[in-house]
Amino acid sequence: MLELAIVAALILLNAFFALSEMALMTSRKLRLKQMAQTSRGARAALTLAEHPDNLLSTVQVGITLIGVLTGLFGGDAIGAMIAEWLADIWPNAREYSHAIGIGTAVSLITAGQVIFGELIPKRLALTNPEQIAAVVAMPLYWLSRAARPVVMVLGAINRGVLRLLGIRDDNRNAISEEEIRLLVSEGHEQGVIDADERNMMNRVLRLGDRTADSLMTPRKKVIWLDAAASYDDNVEVMRESQFSRFPVYRGNDQDVVGVLEVKTLLDRFADPQPEIFRNLREPLFVSESTHAMKLLEIFREEHQSLALVVDEYGEIQGLVTLSDLMGAVVGRLQAAENTDEDALVVTRADGSLLVDGSLPNDDLRELIGGVDLPNDEEYNTVAGLMIDRFGRIPHVGEFIEWAGWRFEVVDLDGARIDKLLLQKLTEDEGDDITA
């Protein structure tokens, strides 16, 4: 019976090592860091988790010793007990009882080791890894200290072999942007993150890759004030547009004179003919290749929220504002039922979508269910998508069927794609079918 008790104790000890290994290896370090502020066990768990080589070596030494001791105390002793019992109840099988006893003992010990020493403790560790890691960390920490000479030798051998194989573990803890996206997507699928939160997080992750030319209002749509025009004409422009800031040129956009902030006019409208261009701000120019985060930094340093975007030749290509940056994060629109000709998306009675050609990639991506756009680094709008797919300016009536949607050009403004009709297909007709 002593042998049975020893084997049971060894299986429980194996269970402790298996539980500890799984809990510490699957614990979230951010959660452990939070717990470490008030828990000594969590601090020990964090130390072990940050040095997995030492942890794995300690656990492996423990499990190996347990396996040796289990075989030493269990196999022959328990096999002999089973053989004696078989010989008593089945005398004719006495000559085979020893072999049967050994086989039965090994089978029972293996089953107990696998079920109670491995599977159950590992499954238990996955239920609440951080809490369990904080409990088991202290005894495992002291075991690792006691076995430190052996652990150091094993760790050195392990690193040497990995180095010979060309495997480096310097970046084992690095988290990629794609992993964050997958976590966000998984959180949405599990109901932890709603659709708006998912879209906003994905927009934030994409913001660093976006440049001023993908955020700006194109030159053709910029509303200017003209210092050479009459007072009434300029006031009419301000009244119709309802913006709070306007770029100002003299005659044309080759002669930019500044930026007007409407709030500076409030104390002048009492005059019969106020001078509206008296206190203009210096215009801010940025390159079309300026990244969004750099653009935000420029706005902060210059204490401005509007900049004119220029190309490599100094030609004005558009205008970008702080609102454009905010819109890139929170979204500038949602598909809505309206007939406003300025809306980028209008939902029609049959469920199809009338889309402006200037609809940004991010908004299009969300509109069609989060599908990644092909070659989206080559264009910034849905019109750019169509040109990229056709390799030319498509004609009215031409369409592509892609990702379960039909994209049809319904209006051109000269060479510019003005409006498209998006229709959800009953089933995916294939990738990039054009007609």
Coordinates of C-alpha atoms in Angstrom, one line a residue:
M1 CA 0.0 0.0 0.0
L2 CA 2.9 2.3 0.6
E3 CA 3.9 2.0 -3.0
L4 CA 0.3 3.0 -4.1
A5 CA 0.5 6.1 -1.8
I6 CA 3.9 7.1 -3.2
V7 CA 2.7 6.8 -6.8
A8 CA -0.5 8.8 -6.0
A9 CA 1.7 11.5 -4.4
L10 CA 4.0 11.6 -7.4
I11 CA 1.0 11.9 -9.7
L12 CA -0.3 14.9 -7.6
L13 CA 3.2 16.4 -7.8
N14 CA 3.2 16.0 -11.5
A15 CA -0.2 17.7 -11.6
F16 CA 1.3 20.6 -9.7
F17 CA 4.0 21.0 -12.3
A18 CA 1.6 20.7 -15.3
L19 CA -0.8 23.2 -13.6
S20 CA 2.0 25.6 -13.0
E21 CA 3.4 25.4 -16.5
M22 CA 0.1 25.9 -18.2
A23 CA -1.0 28.8 -15.9
L24 CA 2.2 30.7 -16.2
M25 CA 2.6 30.2 -19.9
T26 CA -0.9 31.3 -20.7
S27 CA -1.2 34.2 -18.3
R28 CA -1.6 37.7 -19.7
K29 CA 1.4 39.7 -18.6
L30 CA -0.6 43.0 -18.5
R31 CA -3.0 41.3 -16.0
L32 CA -0.1 40.0 -13.9
K33 CA 1.4 43.4 -13.8
Q34 CA -1.8 44.8 -12.6
M35 CA -2.1 42.1 -9.9
A36 CA 1.6 42.5 -8.9
Q37 CA 0.8 45.9 -7.4
T38 CA -0.9 44.1 -4.5
S39 CA 0.1 40.5 -4.7
R40 CA 3.5 39.0 -3.9
G41 CA 2.5 35.8 -5.8
A42 CA 1.7 37.8 -8.9
R43 CA 5.1 39.4 -8.8
A44 CA 6.7 36.0 -8.6
A45 CA 4.5 34.8 -11.4
L46 CA 5.5 37.8 -13.5
T47 CA 9.2 37.1 -12.9
L48 CA 8.8 33.5 -14.0
A49 CA 6.7 34.4 -17.0
E50 CA 9.3 36.8 -18.2
H51 CA 12.0 34.1 -18.1
P52 CA 10.3 31.1 -19.7
D53 CA 13.6 29.3 -20.3
N54 CA 14.1 29.0 -16.5
L55 CA 10.5 28.1 -15.9
L56 CA 10.4 25.3 -18.6
S57 CA 13.7 23.9 -17.4
T58 CA 12.5 23.7 -13.8
V59 CA 9.2 22.1 -14.8
Q60 CA 11.0 19.6 -17.1
V61 CA 13.5 18.6 -14.4
G62 CA 10.6 18.1 -12.0
I63 CA 8.5 16.0 -14.4
T64 CA 11.5 13.9 -15.4
L65 CA 12.3 13.1 -11.8
I66 CA 8.7 12.2 -11.1
G67 CA 8.6 9.9 -14.1
V68 CA 11.8 8.1 -12.9
L69 CA 10.5 7.8 -9.3
T70 CA 7.1 6.6 -10.5
G71 CA 8.7 3.8 -12.5
L72 CA 11.0 3.0 -9.6
F73 CA 8.3 2.7 -6.9
G74 CA 5.3 1.8 -9.0
G75 CA 6.0 -0.6 -11.8
D76 CA 7.5 -3.7 -10.1
A77 CA 5.8 -3.2 -6.7
I78 CA 2.3 -2.6 -8.0
G79 CA 2.8 -5.2 -10.7
A80 CA 3.8 -7.8 -8.1
M81 CA 0.7 -7.0 -6.0
I82 CA -1.6 -7.5 -9.1
A83 CA 0.3 -10.7 -10.0
E84 CA -0.2 -12.1 -6.5
W85 CA -3.9 -11.2 -6.6
L86 CA -4.3 -12.9 -10.0
A87 CA -2.5 -16.0 -8.9
D88 CA -4.9 -16.3 -5.9
I89 CA -8.1 -16.0 -7.9
W90 CA -6.8 -17.8 -11.0
P91 CA -4.2 -20.5 -10.1
N92 CA -3.9 -21.9 -13.7
A93 CA -2.5 -18.5 -14.9
R94 CA 0.2 -18.3 -12.3
E95 CA 3.0 -18.5 -14.9
Y96 CA 1.5 -15.5 -16.8
S97 CA 0.4 -13.5 -13.7
H98 CA 3.7 -11.5 -13.4
A99 CA 3.6 -10.3 -17.0
I100 CA -0.1 -9.5 -16.8
G101 CA 0.5 -7.7 -13.5
I102 CA 3.4 -5.5 -14.9
G103 CA 1.3 -4.7 -18.0
T104 CA -1.7 -3.8 -15.9
A105 CA 0.3 -1.7 -13.5
V106 CA 2.0 0.3 -16.3
S107 CA -1.4 0.9 -17.9
L108 CA -3.0 2.1 -14.7
I109 CA -0.1 4.3 -13.8
T110 CA 0.1 5.8 -17.3
A111 CA -3.7 6.4 -17.3
G112 CA -3.5 8.1 -13.9
Q113 CA -0.5 10.1 -15.0
V114 CA -2.1 11.3 -18.2
I115 CA -5.6 12.0 -16.8
F116 CA -4.9 13.3 -13.3
G117 CA -1.3 14.4 -13.7
E118 CA -1.6 16.2 -17.1
L119 CA -5.0 16.7 -18.7
I120 CA -7.1 17.8 -15.7
P121 CA -4.6 20.2 -14.2
K122 CA -3.8 21.8 -17.6
R123 CA -7.5 22.2 -18.3
L124 CA -8.0 23.7 -14.8
A125 CA -5.2 26.1 -15.4
L126 CA -6.9 27.5 -18.5
T127 CA -10.0 28.5 -16.6
N128 CA -8.3 31.3 -14.7
P129 CA -4.5 31.3 -15.5
E130 CA -3.6 34.6 -13.7
Q131 CA -5.1 33.7 -10.4
I132 CA -3.7 30.1 -10.4
A133 CA -0.3 31.5 -11.5
A134 CA -0.2 33.8 -8.5
V135 CA -0.9 30.9 -6.2
V136 CA 1.7 28.4 -7.6
A137 CA 4.4 30.9 -8.4
M138 CA 6.0 31.2 -5.0
P139 CA 6.7 27.4 -4.5
L140 CA 7.8 27.1 -8.1
Y141 CA 10.1 30.1 -7.7
W142 CA 11.9 28.5 -4.8
L143 CA 12.1 25.2 -6.6
S144 CA 13.7 27.1 -9.5
R145 CA 16.2 28.7 -7.1
A146 CA 17.0 25.2 -5.6
A147 CA 17.5 23.7 -9.0
R148 CA 19.3 26.7 -10.4
P149 CA 22.6 24.9 -11.3
V150 CA 20.8 22.3 -13.3
V151 CA 18.5 24.9 -14.8
M152 CA 21.4 27.1 -15.9
V153 CA 23.1 24.2 -17.6
L154 CA 19.9 23.1 -19.4
G155 CA 19.2 26.7 -20.4
A156 CA 22.7 27.1 -21.9
I157 CA 22.3 23.9 -23.9
N158 CA 18.9 24.9 -25.1
R159 CA 20.0 28.3 -26.2
G160 CA 23.1 26.8 -27.9
V161 CA 21.1 24.3 -29.9
L162 CA 18.6 27.0 -30.9
R163 CA 21.4 29.2 -32.1
L164 CA 22.9 26.4 -34.2
L165 CA 19.5 26.0 -35.8
G166 CA 19.4 29.7 -36.5
I167 CA 16.5 30.4 -34.2
R168 CA 16.5 33.6 -32.2
D169 CA 14.1 34.4 -29.4
D170 CA 14.9 38.0 -29.0
N171 CA 11.5 39.1 -30.2
R172 CA 9.4 36.3 -28.6
N173 CA 7.3 38.8 -26.7
A174 CA 6.8 41.3 -29.5
I175 CA 3.1 41.9 -30.4
S176 CA 2.4 42.7 -34.0
E177 CA -0.3 45.0 -35.3
E178 CA -2.0 42.0 -37.1
E179 CA -2.3 40.2 -33.8
I180 CA -4.0 43.2 -32.2
R181 CA -6.4 43.3 -35.2
L182 CA -7.2 39.6 -34.7
L183 CA -7.8 40.1 -31.0
V184 CA -10.2 43.0 -31.8
S185 CA -12.0 40.8 -34.4
E186 CA -12.2 37.9 -32.0
G187 CA -13.6 40.2 -29.3
H188 CA -16.3 41.4 -31.7
E189 CA -17.2 37.8 -32.6
Q190 CA -17.6 36.9 -28.9
G191 CA -19.7 40.0 -28.2
V192 CA -17.2 41.7 -26.0
I193 CA -16.6 44.5 -28.5
D194 CA -19.5 46.0 -30.5
A195 CA -19.2 46.9 -34.2
D196 CA -18.6 50.6 -33.7
E197 CA -15.8 49.9 -31.2
R198 CA -14.3 47.4 -33.6
N199 CA -14.4 49.9 -36.5
M200 CA -12.9 52.6 -34.3
M201 CA -10.0 50.4 -33.1
N202 CA -9.2 49.3 -36.6
R203 CA -9.3 52.9 -37.8
V204 CA -6.8 53.9 -35.1
L205 CA -4.5 51.1 -36.1
R206 CA -4.6 52.2 -39.7
L207 CA -4.2 55.9 -38.9
G208 CA -0.4 55.6 -38.6
D209 CA -0.2 54.3 -42.2
R210 CA -2.4 57.0 -43.7
T211 CA -1.0 60.1 -45.4
A212 CA -2.3 63.6 -45.9
D213 CA -3.4 62.9 -49.5
S214 CA -5.7 60.1 -48.2
L215 CA -7.3 62.4 -45.6
M216 CA -7.6 65.7 -47.5
T217 CA -10.5 67.3 -49.2
P218 CA -9.5 67.3 -52.9
R219 CA -8.6 70.7 -54.5
K220 CA -11.7 70.7 -56.6
K221 CA -13.9 70.6 -53.5
V222 CA -12.0 73.2 -51.4
I223 CA -14.1 76.3 -50.6
W224 CA -12.0 79.4 -50.9
L225 CA -12.5 83.1 -50.0
D226 CA -11.1 85.5 -52.5
A227 CA -9.4 88.7 -51.2
A228 CA -10.0 90.2 -54.7
A229 CA -13.8 89.6 -54.5
S230 CA -16.4 91.8 -53.0
Y231 CA -17.4 91.8 -49.3
D232 CA -20.9 90.5 -50.2
D233 CA -19.6 87.7 -52.3
N234 CA -17.3 86.5 -49.6
V235 CA -20.0 86.7 -46.9
E236 CA -22.3 84.7 -49.1
V237 CA -19.7 82.0 -49.5
M238 CA -19.3 81.8 -45.7
R239 CA -23.0 81.7 -45.1
E240 CA -23.6 78.9 -47.6
S241 CA -20.7 76.7 -46.4
Q242 CA -21.0 77.1 -42.6
F243 CA -17.3 76.3 -42.0
S244 CA -15.4 78.0 -39.2
R245 CA -12.1 78.4 -41.2
F246 CA -11.5 79.3 -44.8
P247 CA -8.3 79.4 -46.9
V248 CA -8.0 82.8 -48.7
Y249 CA -6.4 83.5 -52.0
R250 CA -6.2 86.5 -54.3
G251 CA -7.6 85.7 -57.7
N252 CA -6.6 82.0 -57.7
D253 CA -5.0 79.4 -55.6
Q254 CA -1.5 80.3 -56.9
D255 CA -1.6 83.3 -54.6
V256 CA -2.6 82.1 -51.2
V257 CA -2.7 85.0 -48.7
G258 CA -3.8 83.2 -45.4
V259 CA -6.5 81.5 -43.4
L260 CA -9.5 83.3 -42.1
E261 CA -11.1 82.2 -38.8
V262 CA -14.7 83.3 -38.7
K263 CA -14.7 83.9 -35.0
T264 CA -12.3 86.8 -35.5
L265 CA -15.1 88.6 -37.4
L266 CA -17.6 88.6 -34.6
D267 CA -16.6 92.0 -33.2
R268 CA -16.4 93.6 -36.7
F269 CA -19.8 92.9 -38.1
A270 CA -21.2 96.0 -36.3
D271 CA -19.2 98.0 -38.9
P272 CA -21.2 98.9 -42.1
Q273 CA -18.4 97.4 -44.3
P274 CA -15.9 95.5 -42.0
E275 CA -12.5 94.5 -43.3
I276 CA -12.8 90.7 -43.1
F277 CA -9.2 90.0 -44.2
R278 CA -7.4 92.2 -41.7
N279 CA -6.2 89.5 -39.3
L280 CA -5.4 86.4 -41.4
R281 CA -3.4 83.6 -40.1
E282 CA -0.3 82.5 -42.0
P283 CA -1.2 79.5 -44.2
L284 CA 0.2 76.1 -43.2
F285 CA 1.5 73.9 -46.0
V286 CA 2.2 70.1 -45.7
S287 CA 3.4 67.5 -48.1
E288 CA 0.8 65.1 -49.5
S289 CA 3.1 62.3 -48.2
T290 CA 3.0 63.5 -44.6
H291 CA 1.8 60.7 -42.3
A292 CA -1.3 61.2 -40.2
M293 CA 0.6 61.1 -36.8
K294 CA 3.2 63.6 -38.1
L295 CA 0.3 65.8 -39.3
L296 CA -1.2 65.7 -35.8
E297 CA 2.1 66.7 -34.4
I298 CA 2.4 69.6 -36.8
F299 CA -1.1 70.9 -35.9
R300 CA -0.1 70.7 -32.2
E301 CA 3.2 72.6 -32.7
E302 CA 1.8 75.3 -35.0
H303 CA -1.5 75.7 -33.0
Q304 CA -3.5 75.3 -36.2
S305 CA -6.2 72.9 -37.3
L306 CA -6.1 73.5 -41.1
A307 CA -3.3 72.9 -43.6
L308 CA -3.0 73.1 -47.4
V309 CA -1.6 69.9 -49.0
V310 CA 0.9 70.4 -51.8
D311 CA 2.7 67.9 -54.1
E312 CA 6.5 67.8 -54.8
Y313 CA 6.1 70.7 -57.2
G314 CA 4.4 72.9 -54.7
E315 CA 1.0 72.7 -56.4
I316 CA -1.9 72.7 -54.0
Q317 CA -3.7 69.3 -54.1
G318 CA -6.2 69.8 -51.3
L319 CA -6.9 70.8 -47.8
V320 CA -6.7 68.8 -44.6
T321 CA -8.0 69.7 -41.1
L322 CA -8.0 68.3 -37.6
S323 CA -11.6 67.2 -38.2
D324 CA -10.3 65.0 -41.1
L325 CA -8.0 63.3 -38.6
M326 CA -10.8 62.9 -36.1
G327 CA -13.0 61.6 -38.8
A328 CA -10.4 59.0 -39.8
V329 CA -10.8 57.6 -36.2
V330 CA -14.5 58.0 -35.4
G331 CA -15.9 57.8 -39.0
R332 CA -17.2 60.7 -41.0
L333 CA -20.5 59.1 -42.0
Q334 CA -22.8 56.1 -41.7
A335 CA -25.0 54.8 -44.5
A336 CA -28.3 56.6 -44.0
E337 CA -31.6 57.0 -45.8
N338 CA -31.5 60.5 -47.2
T339 CA -31.5 62.3 -50.5
D340 CA -28.9 65.0 -49.6
E341 CA -26.9 65.4 -52.7
D342 CA -23.8 66.1 -50.6
A343 CA -24.1 62.8 -48.7
L344 CA -21.4 60.3 -49.5
V345 CA -23.7 57.3 -49.1
V346 CA -27.5 57.2 -49.7
T347 CA -29.5 54.1 -49.1
R348 CA -32.2 53.5 -51.8
A349 CA -35.6 51.9 -51.3
D350 CA -34.4 48.6 -52.8
G351 CA -31.5 48.4 -50.3
S352 CA -28.8 49.3 -52.8
L353 CA -26.4 52.1 -52.0
L354 CA -25.7 55.2 -54.1
V355 CA -22.1 56.1 -53.3
D356 CA -20.0 59.2 -54.0
G357 CA -16.8 58.4 -55.8
S358 CA -14.9 60.2 -53.1
L359 CA -16.0 57.8 -50.4
P360 CA -12.8 57.0 -48.4
N361 CA -11.4 53.5 -48.2
D362 CA -12.1 53.1 -44.5
D363 CA -15.8 54.0 -44.9
L364 CA -16.1 51.6 -47.9
R365 CA -14.4 48.8 -46.0
E366 CA -16.9 49.2 -43.2
L367 CA -19.8 49.5 -45.6
I368 CA -19.1 46.1 -47.2
G369 CA -18.5 44.3 -44.0
G370 CA -14.9 44.8 -43.1
V371 CA -13.5 43.1 -46.2
D372 CA -9.9 44.1 -47.0
L373 CA -9.6 46.1 -50.3
P374 CA -7.2 44.9 -53.0
N375 CA -4.1 47.0 -53.5
D376 CA -5.6 49.7 -51.2
E377 CA -2.2 51.3 -50.8
E378 CA -2.5 52.5 -54.4
Y379 CA -5.7 54.6 -54.0
N380 CA -7.7 56.4 -51.3
T381 CA -11.4 56.3 -52.5
V382 CA -13.9 54.0 -54.1
A383 CA -13.3 55.8 -57.4
G384 CA -9.7 54.8 -57.1
L385 CA -10.7 51.2 -56.5
M386 CA -12.6 51.2 -59.8
I387 CA -9.7 52.7 -61.7
D388 CA -7.3 50.2 -60.2
R389 CA -9.5 47.3 -61.1
F390 CA -10.1 48.4 -64.7
G391 CA -6.7 49.9 -65.3
R392 CA -8.4 53.0 -66.9
I393 CA -11.3 55.4 -66.3
P394 CA -14.4 53.1 -66.6
H395 CA -17.5 54.2 -68.6
V396 CA -21.0 54.7 -67.3
G397 CA -22.7 51.3 -66.9
E398 CA -19.4 49.3 -66.5
F399 CA -19.2 47.3 -63.3
I400 CA -17.2 44.9 -61.2
E401 CA -18.5 42.1 -59.0
W402 CA -16.2 41.6 -56.1
A403 CA -16.5 40.3 -52.5
G404 CA -20.2 39.6 -52.9
W405 CA -20.9 43.2 -54.2
R406 CA -21.6 44.7 -57.5
F407 CA -19.9 48.1 -58.1
E408 CA -21.4 49.9 -61.1
V409 CA -20.5 53.4 -62.4
V410 CA -23.6 55.4 -62.8
D411 CA -22.3 59.0 -63.3
L412 CA -19.1 60.6 -64.5
D413 CA -18.2 64.2 -64.1
G414 CA -15.8 64.6 -67.0
A415 CA -13.0 62.1 -66.2
R416 CA -14.0 61.9 -62.6
I417 CA -16.1 59.0 -61.3
D418 CA -18.9 60.9 -59.5
K419 CA -21.4 58.3 -58.4
L420 CA -21.5 54.5 -58.1
L421 CA -24.2 52.0 -57.3
L422 CA -23.4 49.3 -54.9
Q423 CA -25.7 46.2 -54.8
K424 CA -25.3 43.2 -52.5
L425 CA -25.2 40.0 -54.5
T426 CA -27.2 36.9 -53.4
E427 CA -24.0 34.9 -53.6
D428 CA -20.4 35.7 -54.3
E429 CA -20.0 35.7 -58.1
G430 CA -16.2 35.6 -57.8
D431 CA -13.3 38.0 -57.4
D432 CA -13.0 40.9 -59.7
I433 CA -15.4 40.2 -62.5
T434 CA -15.6 43.2 -64.8
A435 CA -18.0 44.2 -67.5

